[in-house]
XYZ file of N, CA and C in Angstrom:
810
model
N -7.710 -11.327 -9.801
C -7.326 -10.929 -8.449
C -7.027 -9.430 -8.456
N -7.318 -8.790 -7.364
C -7.071 -7.276 -7.217
C -6.481 -7.011 -5.871
N -5.853 -5.874 -5.793
C -5.290 -5.402 -4.513
C -6.191 -4.357 -3.943
N -6.175 -4.249 -2.642
C -6.923 -3.263 -1.940
C -6.624 -1.839 -2.441
N -7.572 -1.065 -2.792
C -7.440 0.233 -3.353
C -7.485 0.322 -4.864
N -7.514 -0.879 -5.562
C -7.718 -0.869 -6.939
C -9.190 -0.648 -7.421
N -9.308 -0.079 -8.634
C -10.625 0.089 -9.235
C -10.969 -1.167 -9.974
N -12.229 -1.675 -9.723
C -12.600 -2.926 -10.365
C -13.886 -2.604 -11.199
N -13.935 -3.056 -12.440
C -15.132 -2.811 -13.305
C -15.895 -4.188 -13.529
N -17.118 -4.129 -13.077
C -18.051 -5.302 -13.339
C -18.945 -4.983 -14.447
N -19.267 -5.893 -15.313
C -20.165 -5.640 -16.422
C -20.845 -6.988 -16.873
N -21.946 -6.852 -17.551
C -22.640 -8.060 -17.975
C -23.857 -7.756 -18.855
N -24.692 -8.697 -18.956
C -25.926 -8.518 -19.783
C -27.099 -8.926 -18.851
N -28.204 -8.208 -19.001
C -29.386 -8.546 -18.282
C -30.628 -8.321 -19.259
N -31.269 -9.395 -19.703
C -32.448 -9.330 -20.624
C -33.748 -9.421 -19.891
N -33.592 -9.509 -18.511
C -34.802 -9.859 -17.649
C -35.428 -8.653 -16.958
N -34.681 -7.540 -16.808
C -35.225 -6.436 -16.103
C -34.444 -5.115 -16.401
N -35.097 -4.021 -16.026
C -34.513 -2.698 -16.326
C -33.364 -2.350 -15.331
N -33.228 -3.075 -14.294
C -32.172 -2.765 -13.300
C -31.457 -4.136 -12.946
N -30.188 -4.040 -12.633
C -29.430 -5.102 -12.165
C -29.039 -4.890 -10.711
N -29.196 -5.895 -9.908
C -28.933 -5.755 -8.501
C -27.712 -6.625 -8.077
N -26.763 -5.887 -7.489
C -25.501 -6.481 -7.073
C -25.342 -6.588 -5.661
N -24.701 -7.736 -5.241
C -24.242 -7.830 -3.834
C -22.954 -8.788 -3.830
N -22.314 -8.772 -2.681
C -21.105 -9.468 -2.559
C -21.015 -10.298 -1.312
N -20.431 -11.529 -1.345
C -20.320 -12.426 -0.216
C -18.852 -12.740 -0.038
N -18.435 -13.069 1.250
C -17.099 -13.436 1.379
C -16.720 -13.369 2.888
N -15.437 -13.297 3.264
C -14.991 -13.443 4.623
C -15.523 -12.254 5.533
N -16.161 -12.700 6.641
C -16.675 -11.692 7.609
C -17.731 -10.776 7.089
N -18.441 -11.150 6.009
C -19.555 -10.367 5.522
C -20.905 -11.109 5.912
N -21.922 -10.373 5.923
C -23.230 -11.001 6.181
C -23.501 -12.349 5.456
N -24.237 -13.237 6.010
C -24.460 -14.548 5.280
C -25.078 -14.340 3.940
N -26.017 -13.328 3.829
C -26.643 -13.122 2.548
C -25.999 -12.017 1.748
N -24.809 -11.608 2.191
C -24.070 -10.676 1.473
C -24.375 -9.248 1.703
N -23.641 -8.332 1.179
C -23.775 -6.896 1.333
C -23.646 -6.220 0.042
N -24.112 -4.927 0.021
C -23.997 -4.147 -1.178
C -22.551 -3.835 -1.438
N -22.178 -3.590 -2.684
C -20.780 -3.342 -3.012
C -20.238 -2.040 -2.379
N -21.120 -1.071 -2.229
C -20.743 0.186 -1.652
C -20.505 0.054 -0.124
N -21.374 -0.791 0.526
C -21.270 -0.988 1.987
C -21.310 -2.526 2.260
N -20.247 -3.287 2.060
C -20.323 -4.694 2.221
C -20.760 -5.245 3.522
N -20.620 -4.444 4.537
C -20.924 -4.961 5.913
C -22.385 -4.841 6.277
N -23.147 -4.186 5.419
C -24.557 -3.950 5.644
C -25.359 -5.063 4.828
N -26.256 -5.727 5.596
C -27.017 -6.867 5.033
C -27.880 -6.428 3.801
N -27.884 -7.265 2.821
C -28.954 -7.142 1.792
C -30.198 -7.729 2.269
N -31.318 -7.216 1.886
C -32.639 -7.726 2.294
C -33.541 -7.913 1.073
N -33.988 -9.080 0.856
C -34.912 -9.444 -0.249
C -36.011 -8.465 -0.312
N -36.373 -7.900 -1.442
C -37.427 -7.018 -1.583
C -37.183 -5.561 -1.296
N -35.870 -5.317 -0.832
C -35.452 -3.918 -0.506
C -34.364 -3.543 -1.454
N -34.671 -2.878 -2.552
C -33.737 -2.471 -3.541
C -32.630 -1.621 -2.968
N -32.899 -0.755 -2.007
C -31.860 0.058 -1.534
C -30.768 -0.638 -0.724
N -31.024 -1.873 -0.363
C -29.943 -2.580 0.386
C -28.913 -3.276 -0.614
N -29.224 -3.184 -1.945
C -28.334 -3.757 -2.960
C -27.619 -2.568 -3.639
N -26.613 -2.912 -4.412
C -26.037 -1.948 -5.372
C -26.815 -2.118 -6.691
N -27.613 -1.045 -6.995
C -28.481 -1.143 -8.124
C -27.874 -0.464 -9.364
N -27.881 -1.070 -10.526
C -27.351 -0.478 -11.699
C -28.405 -0.618 -12.788
N -28.590 0.510 -13.532
C -29.605 0.543 -14.570
C -29.066 -0.261 -15.785
N -29.970 -1.046 -16.329
C -29.666 -1.866 -17.560
C -29.799 -0.936 -18.709
N -28.819 -1.011 -19.575
C -28.765 -0.049 -20.792
C -29.788 -0.650 -21.832
N -30.186 0.179 -22.780
C -31.078 -0.204 -23.837
C -30.626 -1.405 -24.576
N -29.258 -1.600 -24.716
C -28.722 -2.822 -25.443
C -28.677 -3.998 -24.540
N -29.296 -3.871 -23.277
C -29.422 -4.958 -22.288
C -28.132 -5.226 -21.548
N -27.059 -4.335 -21.712
C -25.853 -4.498 -20.911
C -25.876 -3.550 -19.787
N -24.993 -3.903 -18.784
C -24.893 -3.022 -17.614
C -23.386 -2.986 -17.195
N -23.011 -1.946 -16.508
C -21.542 -1.814 -16.032
C -21.561 -1.128 -14.684
N -20.683 -1.553 -13.816
C -20.519 -0.929 -12.540
C -19.066 -0.800 -12.095
N -18.594 0.384 -11.775
C -17.191 0.546 -11.339
C -17.184 0.585 -9.798
N -16.315 -0.267 -9.302
C -16.225 -0.535 -7.823
C -14.923 0.095 -7.350
N -15.055 1.132 -6.493
C -13.859 1.730 -5.915
C -13.608 1.121 -4.471
N -12.458 0.595 -4.325
C -12.194 -0.210 -3.112
C -11.415 0.525 -2.037
N -10.939 1.788 -2.358
C -9.953 2.401 -1.408
C -10.519 2.551 0.063
N -11.805 2.869 0.168
C -12.305 3.115 1.525
C -13.031 1.995 2.082
N -13.027 0.770 1.487
C -13.810 -0.349 2.040
C -12.968 -1.111 3.109
N -13.644 -1.575 4.065
C -13.078 -2.405 5.151
C -13.281 -3.850 4.849
N -12.558 -4.319 3.854
C -12.688 -5.789 3.502
C -11.418 -6.544 3.874
N -11.504 -7.753 4.359
C -10.413 -8.533 4.677
C -9.889 -9.106 3.354
N -8.595 -9.474 3.365
C -7.991 -10.158 2.186
C -8.711 -11.539 2.059
N -8.990 -12.013 0.886
C -9.568 -13.306 0.712
C -10.309 -13.438 -0.523
N -11.166 -14.501 -0.692
C -11.898 -14.809 -1.899
C -13.376 -14.313 -1.655
N -13.876 -13.636 -2.709
C -15.240 -13.096 -2.656
C -15.944 -13.504 -3.946
N -17.238 -13.486 -3.786
C -18.140 -13.755 -4.933
C -19.185 -12.543 -5.095
N -19.255 -11.952 -6.286
C -20.115 -10.927 -6.590
C -21.329 -11.578 -7.443
N -22.562 -11.262 -6.955
C -23.764 -11.705 -7.557
C -24.428 -10.571 -8.366
N -24.952 -10.900 -9.558
C -25.756 -9.903 -10.295
C -27.106 -10.634 -10.523
N -28.195 -9.992 -10.091
C -29.494 -10.540 -9.990
C -30.470 -9.691 -10.744
N -31.505 -10.217 -11.391
C -32.517 -9.381 -12.159
C -33.562 -8.748 -11.114
N -33.577 -9.167 -9.966
C -34.400 -8.465 -9.014
C -33.772 -8.521 -7.627
N -34.212 -7.647 -6.678
C -33.626 -7.578 -5.408
C -33.911 -8.781 -4.511
N -33.129 -9.798 -4.654
C -33.408 -11.067 -3.979
C -32.089 -11.572 -3.522
N -32.087 -11.951 -2.285
C -30.878 -12.483 -1.614
C -30.748 -14.021 -1.922
N -29.484 -14.526 -1.758
C -29.253 -15.936 -2.243
C -30.090 -16.962 -1.542
N -30.471 -16.641 -0.303
C -31.215 -17.635 0.501
C -32.636 -17.790 -0.076
N -33.013 -16.734 -0.956
C -34.354 -16.779 -1.557
C -34.288 -17.300 -2.997
N -33.082 -17.636 -3.476
C -32.983 -17.997 -4.887
C -33.818 -19.385 -5.075
N -34.433 -19.444 -6.285
C -35.178 -20.649 -6.684
C -35.012 -20.919 -8.169
N -35.825 -21.793 -8.711
C -35.689 -22.124 -10.113
C -36.024 -20.933 -11.002
N -36.755 -19.997 -10.449
C -37.107 -18.819 -11.337
C -36.087 -17.631 -11.208
N -35.129 -17.780 -10.397
C -34.216 -16.707 -10.163
C -33.205 -16.683 -11.311
N -32.993 -15.466 -11.859
C -32.005 -15.246 -12.930
C -30.800 -14.488 -12.378
N -29.644 -15.127 -12.417
C -28.499 -14.382 -11.819
C -27.223 -14.840 -12.482
N -26.129 -14.097 -12.197
C -24.815 -14.485 -12.647
C -23.859 -14.162 -11.538
N -22.695 -14.878 -11.507
C -21.655 -14.621 -10.413
C -20.228 -14.558 -10.997
N -19.445 -13.902 -10.240
C -18.004 -13.908 -10.697
C -17.221 -13.855 -9.309
N -16.122 -14.627 -9.261
C -15.299 -14.653 -8.019
C -14.063 -13.848 -8.304
N -13.659 -13.242 -7.135
C -12.391 -12.407 -7.214
C -11.548 -12.836 -5.901
N -10.271 -12.566 -6.087
C -9.375 -12.641 -5.028
C -8.938 -11.219 -4.600
N -9.127 -10.883 -3.363
C -8.816 -9.531 -2.860
C -7.570 -9.618 -1.966
N -6.523 -8.886 -2.419
C -5.227 -9.054 -1.815
C -4.760 -7.826 -1.110
N -4.047 -7.957 -0.062
C -3.396 -6.829 0.614
C -2.106 -6.463 -0.161
N -1.938 -5.115 -0.493
C -0.667 -4.772 -1.084
C 0.460 -5.040 -0.226
N 1.666 -5.288 -0.818
C 2.874 -5.535 -0.049
C 4.128 -5.027 -0.871
N 5.158 -5.022 -0.169
C 6.429 -4.580 -0.870
C 7.622 -5.340 -0.315
N 8.650 -5.445 -1.166
C 9.985 -5.945 -0.769
C 11.029 -4.997 -1.282
N 12.182 -4.946 -0.597
C 13.185 -4.114 -1.073
C 14.609 -4.703 -0.678
N 15.572 -4.333 -1.457
C 16.945 -4.776 -1.283
C 18.008 -3.777 -1.623
N 19.265 -3.983 -1.177
C 20.289 -3.050 -1.572
C 21.432 -3.854 -2.106
N 22.047 -3.416 -3.144
C 23.186 -4.014 -3.750
C 24.206 -3.001 -4.261
N 25.510 -3.231 -4.235
C 26.102 -4.488 -3.576
C 26.132 -4.302 -2.074
N 26.460 -5.370 -1.361
C 26.655 -5.364 0.044
C 27.848 -6.239 0.307
N 28.746 -5.881 1.206
C 28.739 -4.602 2.041
C 29.026 -3.326 1.222
N 28.710 -2.269 1.719
C 28.898 -0.971 1.069
C 30.175 -0.292 1.562
N 30.824 0.582 0.631
C 31.951 1.317 1.051
C 31.488 2.865 0.914
N 32.083 3.663 1.770
C 31.743 5.053 1.664
C 32.194 5.589 0.280
N 31.284 6.336 -0.377
C 31.606 6.918 -1.601
C 31.369 6.011 -2.851
N 30.805 4.780 -2.469
C 30.599 3.778 -3.514
C 29.091 3.893 -3.975
N 28.918 3.897 -5.304
C 27.548 3.785 -5.861
C 26.886 2.536 -5.447
N 25.621 2.606 -5.029
C 24.753 1.375 -4.751
C 23.314 1.626 -5.139
N 22.567 0.574 -5.317
C 21.200 0.622 -5.839
C 20.205 0.013 -4.892
N 19.104 0.686 -4.670
C 17.979 0.124 -3.881
C 16.915 -0.404 -4.918
N 16.607 -1.608 -4.940
C 15.591 -2.144 -5.798
C 14.407 -2.684 -5.016
N 13.250 -2.602 -5.486
C 12.108 -3.021 -4.805
C 10.896 -3.415 -5.612
N 9.935 -4.118 -5.028
C 8.681 -4.447 -5.630
C 7.584 -3.911 -4.698
N 6.625 -3.253 -5.287
C 5.541 -2.696 -4.551
C 4.274 -3.083 -5.213
N 3.622 -4.132 -4.797
C 2.359 -4.506 -5.479
C 1.211 -3.701 -4.877
N 0.166 -3.541 -5.766
C -1.006 -2.815 -5.303
C -1.161 -1.591 -6.055
N -0.335 -1.309 -7.058
C -0.471 -0.134 -7.964
C -0.269 1.245 -7.252
N 0.781 1.325 -6.319
C 1.024 2.571 -5.689
C 1.818 3.499 -6.726
N 1.656 4.824 -6.676
C 2.347 5.726 -7.535
C 3.834 5.662 -7.284
N 4.172 5.563 -5.895
C 5.556 5.686 -5.457
C 5.758 5.003 -4.093
N 6.985 4.795 -3.681
C 7.349 4.360 -2.440
C 8.235 5.379 -1.738
N 8.212 5.459 -0.437
C 9.188 6.293 0.296
C 10.287 5.490 0.825
N 11.489 6.019 0.718
C 12.676 5.279 1.240
C 13.303 6.261 2.340
N 13.239 5.762 3.566
C 13.845 6.337 4.753
C 15.155 5.722 4.939
N 16.258 6.646 4.998
C 17.619 6.145 5.289
C 18.001 6.712 6.609
N 18.275 5.938 7.643
C 18.561 6.407 8.956
C 19.840 5.981 9.519
N 20.668 6.800 10.042
C 21.987 6.407 10.572
C 22.412 7.357 11.621
N 23.649 7.124 12.191
C 24.130 8.112 13.120
C 24.480 9.387 12.500
N 23.792 10.436 12.966
C 23.991 11.844 12.407
C 23.662 11.768 10.843
N 22.763 10.992 10.466
C 22.329 11.022 9.029
C 20.904 10.685 8.961
N 20.170 11.444 8.068
C 18.783 11.195 7.724
C 18.492 11.637 6.322
N 17.742 10.841 5.531
C 17.305 11.171 4.274
C 15.976 10.495 3.938
N 15.102 11.224 3.220
C 13.756 10.684 2.801
C 13.669 10.935 1.324
N 13.512 9.811 0.570
C 13.477 9.831 -0.864
C 12.221 9.154 -1.421
N 11.543 9.889 -2.293
C 10.292 9.253 -2.943
C 10.727 8.751 -4.315
N 10.411 7.479 -4.552
C 10.790 6.754 -5.777
C 9.500 6.272 -6.476
N 9.321 6.571 -7.779
C 8.145 6.170 -8.494
C 8.140 4.642 -8.732
N 7.036 4.070 -8.864
C 6.830 2.715 -9.097
C 6.248 2.567 -10.502
N 6.808 1.682 -11.287
C 6.472 1.463 -12.702
C 5.238 0.485 -12.837
N 4.815 0.316 -13.987
C 3.651 -0.524 -14.284
C 3.840 -2.007 -13.871
N 4.991 -2.382 -13.753
C 5.361 -3.795 -13.388
C 5.547 -3.988 -11.950
N 5.260 -2.929 -11.182
C 5.305 -2.887 -9.652
C 6.799 -2.744 -9.214
N 7.684 -2.331 -10.046
C 9.082 -2.263 -9.741
C 9.496 -0.809 -9.455
N 10.437 -0.652 -8.467
C 10.999 0.625 -8.177
C 12.470 0.519 -8.013
N 13.225 1.482 -8.401
C 14.695 1.436 -8.277
C 15.218 2.802 -8.081
N 16.210 2.899 -7.234
C 16.881 4.163 -6.940
C 18.422 3.962 -6.771
N 19.132 4.630 -7.595
C 20.590 4.546 -7.595
C 21.246 5.664 -6.801
N 22.007 5.315 -5.739
C 22.635 6.293 -4.914
C 24.005 6.618 -5.561
N 24.244 7.776 -5.912
C 25.439 8.171 -6.682
C 26.581 8.402 -5.599
N 27.768 8.544 -6.143
C 28.925 8.573 -5.241
C 28.955 9.793 -4.324
N 28.343 10.929 -4.880
C 28.277 12.160 -4.029
C 27.425 11.923 -2.844
N 26.252 11.304 -3.044
C 25.357 10.974 -1.906
C 26.039 9.943 -0.990
N 26.612 8.931 -1.582
C 27.239 7.854 -0.725
C 28.394 8.364 0.112
N 29.026 9.424 -0.351
C 30.183 9.991 0.358
C 29.796 10.643 1.655
N 28.492 11.015 1.753
C 27.957 11.563 2.946
C 27.704 10.552 4.048
N 27.726 9.304 3.707
C 27.444 8.275 4.675
C 28.772 7.901 5.389
N 28.881 8.272 6.659
C 30.068 7.922 7.439
C 30.056 6.453 7.722
N 31.231 5.788 7.910
C 31.248 4.330 8.287
C 30.390 4.053 9.480
N 29.612 2.961 9.429
C 28.714 2.583 10.460
C 27.458 1.901 10.040
N 26.568 1.727 10.945
C 25.254 0.983 10.696
C 24.218 1.919 10.280
N 23.377 1.471 9.309
C 22.229 2.292 8.808
C 21.103 1.362 8.669
N 19.930 2.117 8.456
C 18.548 1.339 8.315
C 17.861 1.949 7.088
N 17.509 1.114 6.202
C 16.660 1.479 5.139
C 15.280 1.035 5.398
N 14.272 1.956 5.369
C 12.858 1.546 5.582
C 12.136 2.041 4.430
N 11.495 1.029 3.630
C 10.689 1.392 2.475
C 9.209 1.488 2.973
N 8.512 2.501 2.618
C 7.124 2.676 3.003
C 6.175 2.619 1.867
N 5.140 1.831 1.964
C 4.137 1.629 0.875
C 2.905 2.409 1.300
N 2.370 3.224 0.381
C 1.203 4.118 0.690
C -0.088 3.360 0.812
N -0.180 2.097 0.407
C -1.273 1.212 0.449
C -2.553 1.813 -0.271
N -3.683 1.367 0.132
C -4.938 1.563 -0.699
C -5.269 3.016 -1.025
N -4.967 3.982 -0.094
C -5.391 5.365 -0.317
C -4.325 6.077 -1.162
N -3.237 5.462 -1.425
C -2.127 6.059 -2.202
C -1.632 7.373 -1.568
N -1.658 7.379 -0.315
C -1.135 8.613 0.473
C -0.339 8.094 1.665
N 0.872 8.683 1.840
C 1.800 8.228 2.811
C 1.312 8.747 4.161
N 1.289 7.835 5.156
C 0.858 8.280 6.495
C 1.846 9.061 7.218
N 3.157 8.984 6.892
C 4.238 9.695 7.566
C 5.044 10.406 6.561
N 5.595 11.563 6.965
C 6.479 12.237 6.097
C 7.428 13.063 6.913
N 8.222 13.970 6.343
C 9.194 14.721 7.100
C 8.937 16.255 6.897
N 9.054 16.977 8.022
C 8.797 18.360 7.950
C 9.785 19.116 8.947
N 10.680 19.990 8.412
C 11.625 20.623 9.228
C 12.628 19.744 9.840
N 12.427 19.433 11.114
C 13.352 18.500 11.858
C 12.569 17.201 12.327
N 11.369 17.062 11.975
C 10.567 16.066 12.589
C 9.913 15.034 11.544
N 9.842 13.838 11.977
C 8.940 12.884 11.238
C 7.436 13.267 11.717
N 6.613 13.474 10.713
C 5.202 13.919 11.042
C 4.199 12.958 10.407
N 2.969 13.075 10.973
C 1.815 12.386 10.373
C 0.632 13.491 10.371
N -0.308 13.150 9.434
C -1.448 14.035 9.329
C -2.604 13.343 9.979
N -3.328 13.992 10.928
C -4.441 13.453 11.585
C -5.494 14.573 11.716
N -6.670 14.264 11.089
C -7.763 15.252 11.086
C -7.284 16.601 10.507
N -6.572 16.540 9.448
C -6.078 17.732 8.785
C -5.123 18.559 9.569
N -4.550 17.979 10.691
C -3.521 18.618 11.533
C -2.151 17.830 11.504
N -1.088 18.511 11.226
C 0.202 17.931 11.255
C 0.683 17.776 12.632
N 1.004 16.400 12.952
C 1.550 16.058 14.323
C 3.026 15.658 14.272
N 3.845 16.225 15.096
C 5.225 15.807 15.148
C 5.321 14.567 15.957
N 5.980 13.485 15.293
C 6.104 12.147 15.918
C 7.418 12.076 16.703
N 8.526 12.385 16.097
C 9.798 12.421 16.653
C 10.818 13.222 15.920
N 11.833 13.633 16.593
C 12.832 14.517 15.876
C 13.976 13.710 15.301
N 14.404 14.021 14.048
C 15.440 13.288 13.343
C 16.554 14.158 12.949
N 16.427 15.423 13.205
C 17.508 16.390 12.893
C 17.669 17.408 14.025
N 18.914 17.860 14.286
C 19.139 18.822 15.281
C 19.283 18.271 16.608
N 19.635 19.188 17.576
C 19.802 18.727 19.056
C 18.733 17.904 19.531
N 19.023 16.810 20.173
C 18.002 15.957 20.840
C 17.241 15.052 19.829
N 17.778 14.939 18.665
C 17.118 14.073 17.617
C 17.505 12.568 17.867
N 16.623 11.679 17.427
C 16.893 10.258 17.495
C 17.884 9.882 16.304
N 18.719 9.010 16.572
C 19.747 8.597 15.598
C 19.674 7.106 15.277
N 20.052 6.718 14.078
C 20.327 5.262 13.753
C 19.179 4.382 14.163
N 19.604 3.321 14.972
C 18.679 2.322 15.456
C 17.445 2.904 16.145
N 17.734 3.930 16.986
C 16.636 4.473 17.815
C 15.600 5.112 16.813
N 16.096 5.873 15.888
C 15.152 6.437 14.884
C 14.386 5.423 14.048
N 15.048 4.387 13.634
C 14.449 3.342 12.886
C 13.366 2.636 13.754
N 13.635 2.405 15.009
C 12.703 1.683 15.910
C 11.472 2.635 16.167
N 11.795 3.966 16.212
C 10.666 4.878 16.456
C 9.676 4.964 15.278
N 10.320 4.884 14.039
C 9.533 4.994 12.813
C 8.621 3.653 12.698
N 9.305 2.534 12.915
C 8.531 1.222 12.847
C 7.474 1.182 13.892
N 7.771 1.718 15.136
C 6.743 1.657 16.154
C 5.508 2.566 15.713
N 5.795 3.745 15.117
C 4.759 4.635 14.666
C 3.906 3.928 13.564
N 4.577 3.283 12.643
C 3.805 2.569 11.597
C 2.946 1.466 12.150
N 3.490 0.711 13.113
C 2.699 -0.299 13.728
C 1.592 0.130 14.603
N 1.802 1.238 15.355
C 0.831 1.762 16.208
C -0.369 2.439 15.384
N 0.098 3.016 14.304
C -0.949 3.563 13.415
C -1.943 2.523 12.837
N -1.399 1.393 12.569
C -2.156 0.284 12.035
C -3.163 -0.243 13.125
N -2.737 -0.279 14.366
C -3.582 -0.875 15.398
C -4.692 0.065 15.822
N -4.458 1.346 15.710
C -5.566 2.301 16.266
C -6.497 2.737 15.206
N -6.142 2.466 13.888
C -6.980 2.963 12.823
C -7.560 1.709 12.111
N -8.905 1.624 11.845
C -9.562 0.533 11.296
C -9.450 0.484 9.766
N -9.131 1.590 9.122
C -9.085 1.644 7.685
C -8.037 0.703 7.172
N -8.309 0.189 5.957
C -7.377 -0.819 5.396
C -6.386 -0.074 4.508
N -6.252 1.209 4.623
C -5.408 2.019 3.786
C -4.093 2.311 4.608
N -3.768 1.657 5.572
C -2.664 1.995 6.470
C -1.346 1.432 5.839
N -0.360 2.335 5.879
C 0.989 2.021 5.251
C 1.614 0.799 5.828
N 2.238 -0.026 4.866
C 3.032 -1.064 5.355
C 4.557 -0.795 4.999
N 5.520 -1.631 5.434
C 6.797 -1.227 5.256
C 7.752 -2.434 5.194
N 8.913 -2.260 4.711
C 9.987 -3.286 4.776
C 11.300 -2.594 5.237
N 12.039 -3.283 6.100
C 13.227 -2.695 6.650
C 14.477 -3.573 6.319
N 15.547 -2.822 5.888
C 16.832 -3.517 5.442
C 17.973 -2.853 6.251
N 18.530 -3.535 7.307
C 19.754 -2.998 7.889
C 20.922 -3.143 6.981
N 21.793 -2.215 6.985
C 23.050 -2.257 6.162
C 24.211 -1.595 6.807
N 25.346 -1.884 6.457
C 26.630 -1.168 6.967
C 27.415 -0.522 5.898
N 28.024 0.543 6.234
C 28.930 1.215 5.361
C 30.370 1.181 5.938
N 31.282 0.662 5.082
C 32.680 0.620 5.511
C 33.484 1.810 4.952
N 34.674 1.982 5.569
C 35.675 3.048 5.109
C 36.277 2.639 3.800
N 36.367 3.456 2.895
C 37.070 3.165 1.585
C 38.572 2.939 1.902
N 39.244 1.924 1.344
C 40.652 1.694 1.573
C 41.369 2.524 0.481
N 41.745 3.776 0.839
C 42.338 4.613 -0.126
C 43.631 4.087 -0.613
N 44.480 3.516 0.291
C 45.842 2.991 -0.134
C 45.670 1.977 -1.129
N 44.743 1.007 -0.959
C 44.639 -0.093 -1.876
C 44.140 0.432 -3.214
N 43.298 1.515 -3.198
C 42.783 2.065 -4.494
C 43.953 2.744 -5.194
N 44.857 3.392 -4.404
C 45.910 4.118 -5.021
C 46.893 3.106 -5.692
N 47.153 1.963 -5.014
C 48.011 0.887 -5.560
C 47.364 0.304 -6.821
N 46.087 0.190 -6.795
C 45.448 -0.442 -7.973
C 45.488 0.509 -9.178
N 45.337 1.796 -8.966
C 45.365 2.780 -10.011
C 46.865 2.853 -10.506
N 47.808 2.868 -9.558
C 49.219 2.911 -9.927
C 49.594 1.744 -10.784
N 49.166 0.551 -10.430
C 49.515 -0.635 -11.185
C 48.999 -0.610 -12.611
N 47.747 -0.048 -12.761
C 47.155 0.118 -14.125
C 47.978 1.068 -14.903
């Protein structure tokens, strides 16, 4: 199984011809399949250009690297065919020489959590997450009343990411309600939204567009800012057909005031 955006290497042996012809079948693809480079375009028997063609090596092996970042494929189960001649499966007969391999194509996803909960001002806490799909990093947006922070956290080979908020950072969080939004860069490994100056921005046609203000006079705060970011993420997905659109997870949390008197009594008792 593979996630959208991953690189897939197909290989095999072909003793029957100098070229190997590849095509793929699966959800919402043409009945006779499409080439791996353009899965939505029909393959046509006798037309080599409608297939993905790979030269067979002198040792009769072949190999093809499939880059999925820019493909518009639905999540689901697919079958890749390798044939000794440009022939679609409806034309297969007893003389046809071919091989197949099935793959599961999955949409990347993420989960995130905060511990411990509830939180106290000035208390260290940790954000842990899982980000499947081989992203280099996730973005963590922390939004509250008169507070905004954007943190980029690397993702390891096990798809795990972790960020520990130290006491100095935590001490900047006034008691109240906050929202943590984790953003996954998806198949293109590029974040759709970022922060510049006082605004949450996105890049469209190589132009930076201000989405909404999160710092300074007239900025959105707390729940309003979180809803605006979630709305932007959702709207971006609806208007753009590419499968590289960012997904997200949201975790509301609260910060309480530290009980200084109790802490003093505890220290005194020790």
